[in-house]
CSV table of C-alpha atoms in Angstrom, one decimal:
chain,number,residue,atom,x,y,z
A,1,LYS,CA,-6.5,-88.3,53.3
A,2,GLY,CA,-6.7,-86.4,50.2
A,3,GLU,CA,-7.7,-82.8,49.9
A,4,THR,CA,-10.4,-84.1,47.5
A,5,LYS,CA,-12.2,-86.1,49.9
A,6,MET,CA,-15.7,-84.4,51.2
A,7,LYS,CA,-15.7,-86.0,55.1
A,8,ARG,CA,-18.5,-85.1,57.8
A,9,ARG,CA,-17.0,-81.9,60.0
A,10,TYR,CA,-17.9,-81.1,63.1
A,11,LEU,CA,-19.6,-76.7,63.3
A,12,SER,CA,-20.6,-76.2,66.3
A,13,THR,CA,-17.7,-72.8,65.9
A,14,LEU,CA,-19.1,-72.3,62.1
A,15,ALA,CA,-22.1,-69.3,61.5
A,16,GLY,CA,-24.0,-67.6,58.5
A,17,THR,CA,-25.1,-69.2,55.9
A,18,MET,CA,-23.6,-72.9,56.7
A,19,VAL,CA,-26.2,-73.1,60.2
A,20,ALA,CA,-28.8,-73.8,57.4
A,21,ALA,CA,-26.8,-76.5,56.3
A,22,MET,CA,-26.8,-78.3,60.2
A,23,MET,CA,-28.8,-80.9,61.0
A,24,VAL,CA,-28.3,-82.4,65.4
A,25,CYS,CA,-28.0,-86.4,66.7
A,26,GLY,CA,-27.6,-87.2,69.3
A,27,GLY,CA,-26.4,-84.3,70.6
A,28,THR,CA,-23.4,-83.9,67.8
A,29,VAL,CA,-24.2,-80.8,65.3
A,30,PHE,CA,-23.1,-82.4,61.2
A,31,ALA,CA,-23.5,-81.1,57.9
A,32,GLU,CA,-25.7,-81.4,55.1
A,33,GLU,CA,-22.7,-83.0,53.3
A,34,THR,CA,-22.6,-85.9,51.8
A,35,PRO,CA,-18.9,-87.2,51.4
A,36,ASP,CA,-17.3,-89.7,49.0
A,37,SER,CA,-15.9,-92.3,51.5
A,38,LEU,CA,-15.5,-92.9,55.3
A,39,ASP,CA,-12.8,-93.3,57.5
A,40,ILE,CA,-14.3,-96.1,60.7
A,41,VAL,CA,-11.8,-97.7,63.7
A,42,TRP,CA,-12.9,-101.0,64.6
A,43,VAL,CA,-10.4,-100.3,69.0
A,44,THR,CA,-11.7,-103.5,69.8
A,45,CYS,CA,-9.7,-104.8,73.6
A,46,SER,CA,-8.9,-108.4,72.0
A,47,THR,CA,-7.2,-108.8,68.7
A,48,GLU,CA,-6.5,-112.6,69.9
A,49,SER,CA,-10.3,-113.5,71.6
A,50,GLU,CA,-12.4,-115.5,68.4
A,51,PHE,CA,-15.0,-113.2,70.5
A,52,TRP,CA,-14.4,-110.0,69.1
A,53,GLN,CA,-13.2,-111.6,66.0
A,54,TYR,CA,-17.0,-112.7,65.1
A,55,GLN,CA,-17.9,-109.0,65.7
A,56,GLN,CA,-15.4,-107.6,63.1
A,57,ILE,CA,-16.2,-109.8,61.1
A,58,GLY,CA,-20.0,-108.5,61.1
A,59,MET,CA,-18.3,-105.3,61.0
A,60,GLU,CA,-16.2,-105.9,58.0
A,61,ASN,CA,-19.2,-107.5,55.1
A,62,ALA,CA,-20.9,-104.0,57.4
A,63,VAL,CA,-18.4,-102.0,55.1
A,64,LYS,CA,-19.2,-103.9,51.8
A,65,ASP,CA,-23.3,-103.5,52.3
A,66,MET,CA,-23.2,-99.9,53.1
A,67,ALA,CA,-19.6,-98.8,50.9
A,68,GLU,CA,-23.1,-100.2,47.7
A,69,LYS,CA,-25.4,-99.1,49.2
A,70,TYR,CA,-24.0,-95.9,48.9
A,71,GLY,CA,-22.3,-95.2,46.8
A,72,ILE,CA,-19.1,-94.5,48.4
A,73,GLU,CA,-16.2,-96.3,50.1
A,74,ILE,CA,-15.3,-97.0,53.0
A,75,ASN,CA,-11.5,-97.1,54.5
A,76,PHE,CA,-12.2,-100.5,57.9
A,77,THR,CA,-9.5,-100.6,59.8
A,78,THR,CA,-8.5,-102.2,63.2
A,79,VAL,CA,-7.1,-101.5,66.4
A,80,GLY,CA,-6.0,-102.6,70.5
A,81,PRO,CA,-4.5,-104.9,72.7
A,82,ALA,CA,-3.6,-108.5,71.7
A,83,THR,CA,-5.9,-109.4,75.3
A,84,GLU,CA,-8.5,-107.3,76.8
A,85,ALA,CA,-6.5,-107.6,80.3
A,86,GLU,CA,-4.6,-104.5,78.6
A,87,THR,CA,-7.6,-101.9,79.7
A,88,GLU,CA,-3.9,-99.6,79.2
A,89,ALA,CA,-3.4,-100.6,76.2
A,90,TYR,CA,-7.2,-100.8,75.2
A,91,ILE,CA,-7.1,-97.0,76.4
A,92,ARG,CA,-4.3,-95.3,74.1
A,93,ALA,CA,-4.9,-97.3,71.4
A,94,PHE,CA,-9.0,-95.4,71.5
A,95,GLU,CA,-6.7,-91.9,72.3
A,96,ASN,CA,-4.8,-92.6,69.6
A,97,ALA,CA,-8.0,-92.8,67.5
A,98,VAL,CA,-9.1,-90.2,68.0
A,99,ALA,CA,-6.9,-88.2,67.5
A,100,SER,CA,-6.5,-89.8,63.7
A,101,LYS,CA,-9.2,-88.1,63.4
A,102,PRO,CA,-12.1,-90.3,61.5
A,103,ASP,CA,-15.2,-90.1,60.4
A,104,ALA,CA,-16.3,-93.0,63.1
A,105,ILE,CA,-15.7,-95.4,65.9
A,106,ILE,CA,-16.9,-98.6,66.8
A,107,SER,CA,-15.9,-100.6,70.3
A,108,ALA,CA,-16.2,-102.6,73.4
A,109,THR,CA,-14.6,-101.7,76.6
A,110,GLN,CA,-14.0,-103.3,79.6
A,111,VAL,CA,-13.3,-100.4,81.3
A,112,PRO,CA,-16.4,-97.9,81.1
A,113,ASP,CA,-15.5,-96.0,83.3
A,114,SER,CA,-11.5,-94.8,81.8
A,115,THR,CA,-13.7,-95.0,78.5
A,116,ILE,CA,-16.1,-92.3,79.1
A,117,ALA,CA,-13.8,-89.0,78.8
A,118,VAL,CA,-11.8,-90.7,75.6
A,119,SER,CA,-15.4,-91.3,73.8
A,120,LYS,CA,-17.3,-87.9,74.7
A,121,GLU,CA,-13.7,-86.1,72.7
A,122,ALA,CA,-14.5,-88.0,70.3
A,123,THR,CA,-17.9,-87.7,70.5
A,124,ASP,CA,-17.5,-83.6,71.0
A,125,GLN,CA,-15.4,-83.8,67.5
A,126,GLY,CA,-18.3,-84.7,65.7
A,127,ILE,CA,-16.6,-88.4,64.9
A,128,VAL,CA,-19.2,-90.9,65.1
A,129,VAL,CA,-19.1,-93.3,68.3
A,130,ASN,CA,-21.1,-96.6,68.8
A,131,PHE,CA,-20.7,-99.7,71.4
A,132,THR,CA,-20.9,-102.8,70.3
A,133,ASN,CA,-22.1,-106.1,73.3
A,134,CYS,CA,-19.9,-103.4,76.4
A,135,GLY,CA,-20.3,-100.4,76.6
A,136,LEU,CA,-20.3,-97.2,79.4
A,137,GLU,CA,-23.6,-98.2,80.8
A,138,PRO,CA,-25.9,-100.3,81.4
A,139,MET,CA,-29.3,-100.9,80.0
A,140,ASP,CA,-30.9,-98.8,82.4
A,141,SER,CA,-28.6,-95.7,82.4
A,142,ASP,CA,-28.8,-92.6,80.1
A,143,GLU,CA,-26.4,-91.1,82.1
A,144,TYR,CA,-23.3,-91.0,79.5
A,145,SER,CA,-25.7,-90.5,76.6
A,146,ASP,CA,-24.2,-87.7,75.0
A,147,CYS,CA,-20.9,-90.1,75.0
A,148,TYR,CA,-21.0,-91.9,72.5
A,149,ASN,CA,-24.3,-92.6,69.6
A,150,GLN,CA,-25.5,-95.6,69.3
A,151,PHE,CA,-25.5,-98.9,72.0
A,152,TYR,CA,-25.8,-102.6,70.3
A,153,THR,CA,-25.6,-105.4,73.2
A,154,THR,CA,-27.2,-108.7,75.2
A,155,VAL,CA,-28.3,-107.6,78.5
A,156,SER,CA,-26.3,-109.0,81.0
A,157,ALA,CA,-28.8,-110.4,83.3
A,158,ASP,CA,-30.9,-112.0,80.2
A,159,ILE,CA,-27.8,-114.2,80.3
A,160,GLY,CA,-27.4,-115.5,83.4
A,161,ASP,CA,-31.1,-115.9,83.6
A,162,MET,CA,-31.1,-118.4,80.6
A,163,ALA,CA,-28.0,-119.6,81.5
A,164,GLY,CA,-30.1,-121.0,84.9
A,165,LYS,CA,-32.9,-122.1,83.3
A,166,VAL,CA,-31.3,-123.9,80.6
A,167,MET,CA,-28.9,-124.9,83.5
A,168,LEU,CA,-32.0,-126.9,85.7
A,169,GLU,CA,-33.1,-128.4,82.2
A,170,LEU,CA,-30.3,-129.9,82.0
A,171,MET,CA,-29.5,-130.9,84.7
A,172,GLU,CA,-33.6,-132.5,84.5
A,173,LYS,CA,-33.0,-134.1,81.2
A,174,ALA,CA,-29.6,-136.1,82.1
A,175,GLY,CA,-30.9,-137.3,85.8
A,176,ILE,CA,-28.8,-135.2,87.7
A,177,GLU,CA,-30.8,-133.6,91.1
A,178,ALA,CA,-30.7,-130.3,91.4
A,179,LYS,CA,-28.6,-130.2,94.2
A,180,GLY,CA,-25.3,-130.4,95.6
A,181,THR,CA,-23.3,-127.9,94.2
A,182,VAL,CA,-22.4,-125.3,91.7
A,183,ALA,CA,-19.0,-123.5,90.3
A,184,MET,CA,-19.2,-120.1,88.7
A,185,GLU,CA,-15.9,-118.2,86.7
A,186,PHE,CA,-16.4,-115.7,85.0
A,187,SER,CA,-12.6,-113.1,83.8
A,188,ASN,CA,-12.7,-110.2,85.5
A,189,VAL,CA,-15.0,-107.6,87.6
A,190,ASN,CA,-17.3,-104.7,85.3
A,191,PRO,CA,-20.5,-103.7,86.4
A,192,ALA,CA,-21.6,-104.3,83.7
A,193,LEU,CA,-21.4,-107.9,82.4
A,194,GLN,CA,-21.7,-109.0,87.3
A,195,PRO,CA,-25.2,-109.6,86.3
A,196,ARG,CA,-24.6,-113.4,84.0
A,197,MET,CA,-23.6,-114.6,87.3
A,198,ASP,CA,-25.5,-112.4,89.3
A,199,ASN,CA,-28.7,-113.3,87.6
A,200,PHE,CA,-27.5,-117.2,87.3
A,201,LYS,CA,-27.4,-117.6,91.0
A,202,ALA,CA,-29.9,-116.2,92.3
A,203,TYR,CA,-32.4,-118.3,89.5
A,204,LEU,CA,-31.0,-121.7,90.6
A,205,GLU,CA,-31.2,-120.1,94.4
A,206,ALA,CA,-35.2,-119.1,94.1
A,207,ASN,CA,-35.3,-122.6,91.8
A,208,SER,CA,-33.5,-125.5,93.2
A,209,GLU,CA,-32.0,-127.0,97.1
A,210,LEU,CA,-28.3,-125.9,94.7
A,211,THR,CA,-25.4,-123.9,96.9
A,212,VAL,CA,-23.7,-121.7,94.6
A,213,LEU,CA,-20.3,-120.9,94.8
A,214,ASP,CA,-19.0,-117.6,94.8
A,215,THR,CA,-17.8,-116.2,90.9
A,216,LEU,CA,-13.9,-117.1,90.9
A,217,TYR,CA,-12.3,-114.2,88.0
A,218,ASN,CA,-9.8,-115.6,85.6
A,219,ASN,CA,-8.5,-112.1,84.0
A,220,ASN,CA,-9.1,-114.1,81.1
A,221,ASP,CA,-6.6,-116.5,82.0
A,222,LEU,CA,-7.0,-119.9,80.5
A,223,ASN,CA,-4.5,-121.1,82.8
A,224,GLN,CA,-5.6,-119.6,85.9
A,225,GLY,CA,-9.4,-120.4,84.5
A,226,GLN,CA,-8.8,-124.0,84.4
A,227,ALA,CA,-6.7,-124.3,87.5
A,228,ASP,CA,-9.4,-122.8,89.6
A,229,ILE,CA,-12.1,-125.3,88.1
A,230,GLU,CA,-10.2,-127.9,88.5
A,231,ASN,CA,-8.8,-127.3,92.2
A,232,GLU,CA,-13.5,-127.1,93.1
A,233,ILE,CA,-13.4,-130.6,91.4
A,234,ALA,CA,-11.4,-131.5,93.8
A,235,THR,CA,-12.5,-130.0,96.6
A,236,TYR,CA,-16.0,-130.1,96.2
A,237,GLY,CA,-15.6,-133.8,94.4
A,238,ASP,CA,-19.6,-135.6,93.7
A,239,ASP,CA,-21.0,-132.8,94.9
A,240,LEU,CA,-20.3,-130.8,91.9
A,241,VAL,CA,-23.2,-131.4,89.4
A,242,GLY,CA,-22.3,-127.7,87.8
A,243,ILE,CA,-20.3,-125.6,86.4
A,244,TYR,CA,-21.3,-121.6,84.4
A,245,GLY,CA,-18.5,-120.0,82.8
A,246,ALA,CA,-20.1,-116.9,81.5
A,247,ASN,CA,-17.6,-115.8,78.5
A,248,ASN,CA,-15.5,-117.8,76.6
A,249,THR,CA,-12.6,-118.7,78.6
A,250,SER,CA,-14.1,-120.0,80.7
A,251,GLY,CA,-16.4,-121.4,78.7
A,252,ASP,CA,-12.3,-123.2,77.3
A,253,ALA,CA,-11.9,-123.5,81.4
A,254,ILE,CA,-14.4,-125.5,82.5
A,255,ALA,CA,-14.0,-127.3,79.2
A,256,LEU,CA,-10.2,-128.6,79.3
A,257,ALA,CA,-10.9,-128.7,83.5
A,258,VAL,CA,-14.0,-131.4,82.5
A,259,GLU,CA,-12.4,-133.4,80.4
A,260,ASN,CA,-9.1,-133.6,82.1
A,261,ALA,CA,-11.4,-135.1,84.9
A,262,GLY,CA,-13.8,-137.6,83.0
A,263,ILE,CA,-16.1,-135.8,85.1
A,264,LYS,CA,-18.7,-135.1,81.9
A,265,ASP,CA,-21.0,-137.6,82.8
A,266,LYS,CA,-21.6,-135.9,86.3
A,267,VAL,CA,-21.4,-132.3,85.5
A,268,ILE,CA,-23.9,-129.9,84.0
A,269,THR,CA,-21.9,-127.4,82.4
A,270,ILE,CA,-22.4,-123.5,80.4
A,271,GLY,CA,-20.3,-121.8,78.5
A,272,VAL,CA,-21.3,-118.0,77.2
A,273,ASP,CA,-19.6,-117.2,74.4
A,274,SER,CA,-17.8,-119.1,71.4
A,275,ASP,CA,-14.4,-120.1,69.9
A,276,PRO,CA,-13.5,-122.8,68.5
A,277,THR,CA,-12.4,-124.9,71.3
A,278,GLU,CA,-15.9,-124.8,72.7
A,279,ILE,CA,-17.1,-126.0,69.3
A,280,ALA,CA,-15.1,-128.8,70.2
A,281,ALA,CA,-17.1,-128.9,74.1
A,282,LEU,CA,-19.5,-129.5,72.9
A,283,GLU,CA,-19.6,-132.1,70.3
A,284,ALA,CA,-17.7,-133.7,72.9
A,285,GLY,CA,-19.5,-132.9,75.5
A,286,THR,CA,-17.3,-131.9,78.2
A,287,ILE,CA,-20.1,-128.8,77.6
A,288,ASP,CA,-23.2,-129.1,77.7
A,289,CYS,CA,-24.5,-125.5,76.3
A,290,ILE,CA,-23.1,-122.2,74.9
A,291,ILE,CA,-25.8,-119.1,76.0
A,292,VAL,CA,-24.2,-117.3,72.1
A,293,GLN,CA,-24.9,-113.8,71.9
A,294,ASP,CA,-25.1,-113.0,68.5
A,295,ALA,CA,-21.1,-111.6,67.9
A,296,TYR,CA,-21.7,-110.8,64.0
A,297,GLY,CA,-25.0,-109.6,64.4
A,298,GLN,CA,-24.0,-106.5,67.1
A,299,GLY,CA,-21.1,-106.1,65.4
A,300,TYR,CA,-22.8,-105.9,61.3
A,301,ALA,CA,-25.7,-103.3,63.0
A,302,ALA,CA,-22.6,-101.0,64.9
A,303,LEU,CA,-21.3,-100.9,61.8
A,304,GLU,CA,-24.1,-100.0,59.8
A,305,ASN,CA,-25.4,-98.2,62.1
A,306,ALA,CA,-22.4,-95.6,61.7
A,307,VAL,CA,-22.1,-95.7,58.5
A,308,GLU,CA,-26.2,-94.5,57.9
A,309,THR,CA,-25.4,-91.7,60.8
A,310,ILE,CA,-23.1,-90.2,59.1
A,311,MET,CA,-24.7,-90.5,55.5
A,312,GLU,CA,-28.4,-89.7,56.9
A,313,GLY,CA,-27.1,-87.0,59.1
A,314,ALA,CA,-29.2,-88.8,62.3
A,315,ASN,CA,-29.4,-91.6,63.7
A,316,PRO,CA,-31.9,-93.9,62.4
A,317,GLU,CA,-32.7,-95.9,65.8
A,318,SER,CA,-35.1,-94.6,67.7
A,319,GLU,CA,-33.8,-96.1,71.4
A,320,GLN,CA,-30.3,-95.4,71.7
A,321,LYS,CA,-29.5,-98.3,72.8
A,322,VAL,CA,-30.7,-101.6,71.4
A,323,ALA,CA,-30.7,-105.5,73.0
A,324,VAL,CA,-30.1,-108.3,70.9
A,325,ALA,CA,-31.4,-111.5,72.7
A,326,PRO,CA,-29.0,-114.3,73.2
A,327,VAL,CA,-29.7,-117.9,72.1
A,328,ALA,CA,-29.0,-121.9,73.6
A,329,VAL,CA,-27.0,-123.9,71.7
A,330,THR,CA,-26.8,-127.2,72.6
A,331,THR,CA,-25.2,-130.5,71.8
A,332,ASP,CA,-28.8,-131.3,70.7
A,333,ASN,CA,-29.0,-128.1,67.9
A,334,MET,CA,-25.9,-127.6,67.5
A,335,HIS,CA,-25.8,-129.2,63.7
A,336,GLU,CA,-28.6,-126.9,62.7
A,337,ASP,CA,-28.1,-124.1,60.5
A,338,GLU,CA,-29.3,-121.5,62.6
A,339,TYR,CA,-27.5,-122.0,65.3
A,340,ALA,CA,-24.3,-123.5,63.7
A,341,ALA,CA,-23.5,-120.0,61.8
A,342,MET,CA,-24.3,-118.2,65.5
A,343,LEU,CA,-21.6,-120.7,67.4
A,344,ASP,CA,-19.3,-119.7,64.5
A,345,PRO,CA,-19.6,-116.2,62.0
A,346,THR,CA,-17.0,-117.7,59.6
A,347,LEU,CA,-19.7,-119.0,57.6
A,348,LYS,CA,-20.6,-115.6,57.2
A,349,LYS,CA,-17.8,-114.0,56.6
A,350,ALA,CA,-18.3,-113.3,52.3
A,351,GLU,CA,-15.3,-114.1,50.2
């Protein structure tokens, strides 16, 4: 960071003539000076997960577009643990990112309670902190609004409702009576994401005679998830008519278990978020539908907003939380351009 670099600085302790040059944005005070370069850190909760890599593609494309728009250099780096289960390593990565004093931090957290303090510390230092997909609080809360600048997400309740509706539609199309048992699999207990499960179960119970089992949690371990599903296939046999996995690892586990059991024509399967294993399973019919969040779009918007907040001196969004609607991608529509790009955002990766 050369001495000639004009950086946005936190000015709460400055006085005199500089006061006239300050603007307030989201509770943080910024200087009205135009930087010629920015440092932005993406603190991911998993470097291995395709879903978070898809988010990163959106950010990388936004870096190029924003650099061209403002005529500046943007230094973009990625830090974080290999897997979502390494939550302590995630918090350390976030703390280290704050200590490096970048202009902005983009992140997604599986442990919001543990992330609040470090995000507040960053915000208090004048660092623009944006969250994508998994933030500090749900859409209906503003308790921690002073701890971050902007949040882009897909509402978990909408995912659950859509998954329930699509499961009944696919059962009808396949000639499977909406009676019997449906299993649920997810990565970990995250209060902000729990409506993915709760709303799915509530929708099916309100609109069918299906019995929905309690969610099994695999801690984002594919082997554990596959073992969970295989055990439920063995336990419930022909009574098992539906399986729902509310993240990509759980969807992968379902696909592998259903393939091994040879029951793809006897059970309706739905995953959430895509990766190569799930996409192949959708093609093969071992997954019937993937509820896709716009990972690329969320990542792009989070970085674009961070740059615009810095360059314009204020958050351009009228709402601090923006909901991005989920989309149901099925075996029937997966090859249409719109849905193919949502399944695999690498198709949008800029050269």
